[in-house]
Amino acid sequence: MALTSRPRGTNDVIPGEIELWLELEEKIRNVCHAYGYTEIRTPMFEHTELFQRGIGDTTDIVEKEMYTFVDRGERSLTLRPEGTAPLVRAYIENNLGSGSLPVKLFYYGPMFRYERPQAGRYRQFTQFGVEALGSADPLLDVEAIALPIELYRSCGLSGFEVQLNSIGCPECRPAYREKLIEYFTPHIDSLCKSCQSRLHRNPLRLLDCKVEGCQRIIQDAPAITEFLCSDCSTHFEQVRIHLDDLNIAYKLNPRLVRGFDYYTRTVFEVVSSELGSQNAIGAGGRYDGLIEEVGGKPTPAVGYAVGVDRLLLALKSQDKLQVALKGPNLYLAHFGGDTKRKAAQIAHALRGMGLWIELDYADRSVKAQMKAANRLASQYVLVIGDEELASNEAIVRNMTDGQEQSVRLDELEQLSKILGACAK
Ligand code: AMP
């Protein structure tokens, strides 16, 4: 292993890329603000049991993908593979449900899954997610879809599709479970090992299997929508009515179950036509049983998670989200010695006013410094020589239009105004 290579499935976000991330993060905060979601930050690792209980121990994530370790105090901890279970834990632990409901929260940060890395699939990736806790209103299911769509739209993304399903509740699911076991049993020898072992423990998981041989069998499996109880049917109908009211197009996908056991009723996924096999740019659903499962009061909730890395890939492939890179407000060129000291003092004062000031650290010629200023796309340049030092006056030059103005060096308000105006 070379010390200079990062762990498999991880990425560096380097200058030139980070600007896109920051731009996207700003859009995320804006859309969350509009929908009244506030940010919550939870630890990067949690007790392993939270995920085993919350996500479900027959899911791919818990069976195969968690980064679990024992710390020096002999505790089993896991790097968070997703954001919902930690958020629910924090909601209960901090008694966030004691005020008016629903509580609308969002999170943003890295998640960790031991998956086979490929384009758009990483072992450390970033998710942004929204969760509304404390209401069963189908309008919140729809807002959990509308919010990320608004985000995609504000980024200029096109070519995505919302897929929708309802997977029922503990009332109506047992009958469906039985039907699935009945359907898959004659095919057992053609199923993959995971599906064989899950058939009786958690047959719904089979619908999520990506193995080609299993996919062929899944195609003709019975659809859950035929088994929904009347409450779940009504809920699903309300979701669809609200989606239509908001002109949000969707496609029903009766095989959509998602990779977590905590979902109930509505589930959804958004896929992008711009990406290859890893084409899901976000997904979510209702999880009315999770809060109780984790130890809280029975509380209905619904949420959605956006895969930020994949969203950026889709945006890049459509040439969207280009950020015009800005250069410094001012490049201060000098001749070394006392002129360098003066330049450093002026830079310090102007930086204190929030302006971006660059100067030379290698005692290069003024010609070389001018080249550097150009390379950095500095908006203004000012040269401090012995004369400027003596007179406390210098010329500031606008690099875009070539205009020059004389400014005082012992009174920086005038200079900061010129630079500040261009900063805006
Ligand atoms: P999930 O938490 O599995 O519902 O995933 C929600 C979204 O996170 C997906 O639609 C993807 O966009 C993204 N995602 C999930 N797993 C990965 C991964 N290993 N690498 C990159 N993005 C991921």
Coordinates of C-alpha atoms in Angstrom, one line a residue, residues 5-362:
S5 CA -2.9 6.7 -2.2
R6 CA -6.1 7.2 -0.3
P7 CA -8.2 4.3 0.9
R8 CA -10.3 2.6 -1.7
G9 CA -13.7 4.2 -2.3
T10 CA -12.8 7.6 -0.8
N11 CA -12.3 10.9 -2.6
D12 CA -10.4 14.1 -2.0
V13 CA -12.3 17.3 -2.7
I14 CA -9.6 19.6 -4.1
P15 CA -9.6 23.3 -5.0
G16 CA -11.5 23.7 -8.2
E17 CA -14.0 21.1 -7.0
I18 CA -14.7 22.4 -3.6
E19 CA -16.3 25.5 -5.1
L20 CA -19.0 23.3 -6.6
W21 CA -19.6 21.6 -3.3
L22 CA -19.9 24.9 -1.5
E23 CA -22.3 26.3 -4.1
L24 CA -24.5 23.1 -3.8
E25 CA -24.4 23.3 0.0
E26 CA -25.7 26.9 -0.2
K27 CA -28.5 25.8 -2.4
I28 CA -29.3 23.0 0.1
R29 CA -29.5 25.4 3.0
N30 CA -31.7 27.8 1.0
V31 CA -34.2 25.1 0.0
C32 CA -34.3 23.8 3.6
H33 CA -34.9 27.3 4.9
A34 CA -37.9 27.7 2.5
Y35 CA -39.5 24.4 3.8
G36 CA -38.7 25.2 7.4
Y37 CA -36.2 22.5 8.1
T38 CA -33.4 23.2 10.6
E39 CA -30.0 21.6 10.7
I40 CA -29.0 18.9 13.2
R41 CA -25.5 17.5 13.5
T42 CA -25.0 14.0 15.1
P43 CA -21.8 12.1 15.7
M44 CA -19.9 10.3 12.9
F45 CA -20.2 7.0 14.9
E46 CA -22.9 5.5 17.0
H47 CA -23.5 2.3 19.0
T48 CA -23.6 -0.6 16.5
E49 CA -26.9 -1.7 18.0
L50 CA -28.7 1.4 16.8
F51 CA -28.1 0.4 13.2
Q52 CA -28.8 -3.3 13.8
R53 CA -32.1 -2.5 15.4
G54 CA -33.0 0.6 13.3
I55 CA -32.0 -0.4 9.8
G56 CA -32.7 -4.1 10.3
D57 CA -30.2 -7.0 10.7
T58 CA -31.2 -8.8 7.5
T59 CA -30.4 -5.7 5.3
D60 CA -27.3 -5.6 3.1
I61 CA -26.1 -2.6 5.0
V62 CA -26.1 -4.3 8.4
E63 CA -25.1 -7.8 7.1
K64 CA -22.3 -6.7 4.8
E65 CA -21.5 -3.0 4.7
M66 CA -20.9 -1.5 8.1
Y67 CA -17.6 -0.2 9.3
T68 CA -17.8 -1.6 12.8
F69 CA -15.0 -1.5 15.4
V70 CA -14.5 -2.1 19.1
D71 CA -13.0 0.9 20.9
R72 CA -10.5 0.8 23.8
G73 CA -13.4 0.6 26.2
E74 CA -14.7 -2.6 24.5
R75 CA -17.7 -0.9 23.0
S76 CA -18.9 -1.9 19.5
L77 CA -19.2 1.3 17.5
T78 CA -20.1 1.8 13.8
L79 CA -19.3 4.6 11.4
R80 CA -22.8 5.8 10.4
P81 CA -23.9 4.2 7.2
E82 CA -26.9 6.5 7.0
G83 CA -28.4 9.5 8.7
T84 CA -32.0 8.6 9.8
A85 CA -31.3 6.2 12.7
P86 CA -28.8 8.7 14.3
L87 CA -31.2 11.5 13.8
V88 CA -34.0 9.6 15.4
R89 CA -31.7 8.6 18.3
A90 CA -30.9 12.3 18.8
Y91 CA -34.5 13.3 18.5
I92 CA -35.4 11.0 21.4
E93 CA -32.3 11.7 23.5
N94 CA -32.7 15.5 23.3
N95 CA -36.4 15.3 23.8
L96 CA -36.9 17.3 20.6
G97 CA -40.5 16.1 20.3
S98 CA -41.7 17.9 23.4
G99 CA -42.8 21.1 21.6
S100 CA -45.1 21.5 18.6
L101 CA -45.1 18.9 15.9
P102 CA -43.9 18.0 13.4
V103 CA -40.3 18.7 14.0
K104 CA -38.5 19.3 10.7
L105 CA -34.8 18.6 10.6
F106 CA -32.1 18.2 8.0
Y107 CA -28.6 16.8 8.2
Y108 CA -25.6 17.0 5.8
G109 CA -22.4 15.0 6.1
P110 CA -20.3 11.9 5.3
M111 CA -21.7 8.3 5.5
F112 CA -19.7 5.1 5.4
R113 CA -20.5 1.8 3.7
Y114 CA -18.2 -1.0 2.8
E115 CA -19.5 -1.4 -0.8
R116 CA -17.7 -2.3 -4.0
P117 CA -16.5 1.1 -5.3
Q118 CA -17.4 2.2 -8.8
A119 CA -18.4 5.4 -10.5
G120 CA -20.9 7.0 -8.2
R121 CA -20.5 4.4 -5.4
Y122 CA -18.0 5.1 -2.7
R123 CA -17.1 3.9 0.8
Q124 CA -17.3 7.4 2.1
F125 CA -19.9 9.5 0.5
T126 CA -22.0 12.6 1.4
Q127 CA -25.7 12.6 2.1
F128 CA -28.0 15.4 2.7
G129 CA -31.3 14.4 4.3
V130 CA -34.5 15.8 5.5
E131 CA -36.8 14.3 8.2
A132 CA -40.2 15.4 9.4
L133 CA -41.1 13.7 12.8
G134 CA -44.4 13.7 14.6
S135 CA -47.0 13.7 11.9
A136 CA -48.7 11.1 9.7
D137 CA -50.0 13.7 7.2
P138 CA -49.5 12.5 3.6
L139 CA -48.7 16.1 2.7
L140 CA -45.4 15.7 4.6
D141 CA -44.6 12.6 2.4
V142 CA -45.1 14.8 -0.6
E143 CA -43.0 17.7 0.9
A144 CA -40.2 15.2 1.5
I145 CA -40.3 14.6 -2.3
A146 CA -41.0 18.2 -3.3
L147 CA -38.1 19.6 -1.3
P148 CA -35.3 17.6 -3.0
I149 CA -37.0 18.2 -6.4
E150 CA -36.9 21.9 -5.7
L151 CA -33.2 21.4 -5.0
Y152 CA -32.6 19.5 -8.2
R153 CA -34.5 22.2 -10.1
S154 CA -32.6 25.1 -8.5
C155 CA -29.4 23.4 -9.6
G156 CA -30.7 23.2 -13.2
L157 CA -30.8 19.4 -13.2
S158 CA -33.1 17.7 -15.8
G159 CA -33.7 14.1 -16.8
F160 CA -34.7 12.7 -13.5
E161 CA -37.7 10.6 -12.6
V162 CA -39.6 10.0 -9.3
Q163 CA -40.5 6.4 -8.6
L164 CA -43.2 5.8 -6.0
N165 CA -44.6 2.9 -4.1
S166 CA -46.4 2.1 -0.8
I167 CA -45.1 -0.9 1.2
G168 CA -47.9 -1.0 3.7
C169 CA -47.7 -1.2 7.5
P170 CA -47.4 -4.0 10.1
E171 CA -51.2 -4.5 9.7
C172 CA -51.2 -5.4 6.0
R173 CA -47.7 -6.6 5.4
P174 CA -47.9 -10.1 7.0
A175 CA -50.4 -11.3 4.3
Y176 CA -48.1 -9.9 1.6
R177 CA -45.1 -11.5 3.3
E178 CA -46.9 -14.9 3.1
K179 CA -47.8 -14.3 -0.6
L180 CA -44.1 -13.5 -1.4
I181 CA -42.8 -16.7 0.4
E182 CA -45.4 -18.7 -1.5
Y183 CA -44.3 -17.0 -4.8
F184 CA -40.5 -17.4 -4.3
T185 CA -40.4 -20.9 -2.8
P186 CA -40.7 -22.8 -6.1
H187 CA -37.8 -20.6 -7.5
I188 CA -35.6 -21.1 -4.4
D189 CA -32.8 -22.9 -6.3
S190 CA -32.5 -20.1 -8.9
L191 CA -32.2 -17.4 -6.2
C192 CA -28.8 -16.0 -5.0
K193 CA -27.4 -17.1 -1.6
S194 CA -28.6 -13.9 0.1
C195 CA -32.1 -14.2 -1.2
Q196 CA -32.2 -17.9 -0.2
S197 CA -31.2 -17.1 3.4
R198 CA -33.7 -14.2 3.6
L199 CA -36.7 -15.9 2.1
H200 CA -38.3 -16.8 5.4
R201 CA -36.7 -14.2 7.6
N202 CA -37.5 -11.1 5.5
P203 CA -39.0 -11.9 2.1
L204 CA -39.6 -8.2 1.2
R205 CA -35.8 -7.8 1.0
L206 CA -35.8 -10.1 -2.0
L207 CA -37.5 -7.4 -4.1
D208 CA -34.4 -5.2 -3.6
C209 CA -31.9 -7.8 -4.9
K210 CA -29.8 -6.5 -7.8
V211 CA -28.6 -10.0 -8.9
E212 CA -29.7 -10.6 -12.5
G213 CA -31.0 -14.1 -12.0
C214 CA -33.1 -12.9 -9.1
Q215 CA -34.3 -9.8 -11.0
R216 CA -35.9 -12.0 -13.6
I217 CA -37.9 -13.8 -10.9
I218 CA -38.8 -10.6 -9.1
Q219 CA -40.4 -9.2 -12.2
D220 CA -43.5 -11.4 -11.8
A221 CA -43.7 -11.3 -8.0
P222 CA -47.0 -10.1 -6.6
A223 CA -47.3 -6.3 -6.0
I224 CA -47.8 -5.1 -2.5
T225 CA -50.3 -2.5 -3.6
E226 CA -52.9 -5.2 -4.0
F227 CA -52.5 -6.1 -0.3
L228 CA -52.7 -2.6 1.3
C229 CA -55.1 -2.2 4.2
S230 CA -57.7 0.5 3.8
D231 CA -55.7 3.1 5.9
C232 CA -52.6 2.5 3.9
S233 CA -54.6 2.7 0.6
T234 CA -56.2 6.0 1.7
H235 CA -52.8 7.4 2.7
F236 CA -51.3 6.4 -0.6
E237 CA -54.2 7.9 -2.5
Q238 CA -53.7 11.2 -0.6
V239 CA -50.0 11.2 -1.4
R240 CA -50.8 10.9 -5.1
I241 CA -53.5 13.6 -5.0
H242 CA -51.0 16.0 -3.3
L243 CA -48.3 15.1 -5.9
D244 CA -50.7 15.8 -8.7
D245 CA -51.8 19.1 -7.0
L246 CA -48.1 20.2 -7.0
N247 CA -47.6 19.0 -10.6
I248 CA -44.9 16.6 -9.5
A249 CA -44.7 13.8 -12.0
Y250 CA -44.0 10.3 -10.8
K251 CA -44.0 6.7 -11.9
L252 CA -45.5 3.9 -9.8
N253 CA -43.0 1.2 -9.2
P254 CA -44.7 -1.7 -7.3
R255 CA -41.3 -3.5 -6.8
L256 CA -39.7 -0.5 -5.0
V257 CA -39.0 -1.5 -1.4
R258 CA -35.7 0.3 -0.5
G259 CA -32.8 -1.1 1.5
F260 CA -34.0 -0.4 5.0
D261 CA -36.4 -2.3 7.1
Y262 CA -37.8 0.7 8.9
Y263 CA -39.9 2.0 6.0
T264 CA -43.7 1.9 6.2
R265 CA -46.3 3.1 3.7
T266 CA -44.7 5.5 1.2
V267 CA -41.3 4.9 -0.4
F268 CA -39.7 6.8 -3.2
E269 CA -36.6 7.0 -5.2
V270 CA -35.4 9.6 -7.7
V271 CA -33.3 8.3 -10.6
S272 CA -31.2 10.3 -13.0
S273 CA -30.9 9.4 -16.7
E274 CA -27.4 11.0 -16.7
L275 CA -25.8 8.3 -14.5
G276 CA -24.9 4.7 -15.3
S277 CA -25.8 1.7 -13.1
Q278 CA -25.6 3.9 -9.9
N279 CA -28.4 6.1 -11.1
A280 CA -30.3 6.8 -7.8
I281 CA -29.7 10.4 -6.8
G282 CA -31.9 10.3 -3.7
A283 CA -34.5 8.2 -1.9
G284 CA -36.7 8.1 1.1
G285 CA -39.9 7.1 2.7
R286 CA -42.2 7.0 5.7
Y287 CA -41.0 5.2 8.8
D288 CA -43.8 5.3 11.3
G289 CA -42.3 2.5 13.5
L290 CA -38.7 3.5 13.8
I291 CA -38.9 5.9 16.7
E292 CA -40.6 3.4 18.9
E293 CA -38.2 0.7 17.8
V294 CA -35.3 2.9 18.9
G295 CA -36.9 3.5 22.3
G296 CA -39.1 6.6 21.9
K297 CA -42.9 7.1 21.9
P298 CA -44.8 5.9 18.9
T299 CA -44.2 8.7 16.4
P300 CA -44.9 8.8 12.7
A301 CA -42.1 10.3 10.5
V302 CA -41.0 10.6 6.9
G303 CA -37.7 11.6 5.3
Y304 CA -35.5 11.7 2.2
A305 CA -31.8 11.4 1.6
V306 CA -29.9 13.0 -1.4
G307 CA -26.7 11.4 -2.5
V308 CA -24.6 14.6 -2.9
D309 CA -21.7 13.0 -4.8
R310 CA -24.0 11.5 -7.4
L311 CA -26.0 14.7 -7.7
L312 CA -22.7 16.5 -8.5
L313 CA -21.8 13.9 -11.0
A314 CA -25.2 14.3 -12.7
L315 CA -24.9 18.1 -12.7
K316 CA -21.4 17.9 -14.1
S317 CA -22.5 15.6 -16.9
Q318 CA -25.1 18.3 -17.8
D319 CA -22.5 21.1 -17.5
K320 CA -24.6 22.7 -14.7
L321 CA -23.5 24.3 -11.5
Q322 CA -20.5 26.1 -13.0
V323 CA -19.0 28.5 -10.5
A324 CA -17.1 31.5 -11.8
L325 CA -13.9 31.4 -9.9
K326 CA -13.1 34.8 -8.4
G327 CA -9.5 35.9 -7.9
P328 CA -8.2 38.0 -5.0
N329 CA -9.4 41.6 -4.5
L330 CA -5.8 42.9 -4.5
Y331 CA -2.3 41.7 -5.2
L332 CA 0.2 43.7 -3.3
A333 CA 3.6 43.7 -5.1
H334 CA 6.7 44.9 -3.3
F335 CA 10.5 45.0 -3.6
G336 CA 11.4 43.1 -0.4
G337 CA 12.8 44.7 2.8
D338 CA 10.9 47.6 4.2
T339 CA 8.4 47.6 1.3
K340 CA 7.6 43.9 2.1
R341 CA 7.0 44.8 5.7
K342 CA 4.6 47.7 4.6
A343 CA 2.8 45.3 2.2
A344 CA 2.4 42.8 5.0
Q345 CA 0.9 45.5 7.3
I346 CA -1.5 46.7 4.7
A347 CA -2.5 43.1 3.8
H348 CA -3.2 42.4 7.5
A349 CA -5.4 45.5 7.8
L350 CA -7.4 44.9 4.6
R351 CA -7.8 41.1 5.4
G352 CA -9.2 42.2 8.7
M353 CA -11.9 44.0 6.7
G354 CA -12.7 40.7 5.0
L355 CA -10.9 41.4 1.7
W356 CA -8.9 38.8 -0.1
I357 CA -5.3 40.1 -0.4
E358 CA -2.3 38.2 -1.9
L359 CA 1.3 39.1 -1.8
D360 CA 4.7 37.6 -2.7
Y361 CA 6.5 35.4 -0.2
A362 CA 9.6 34.5 -2.3

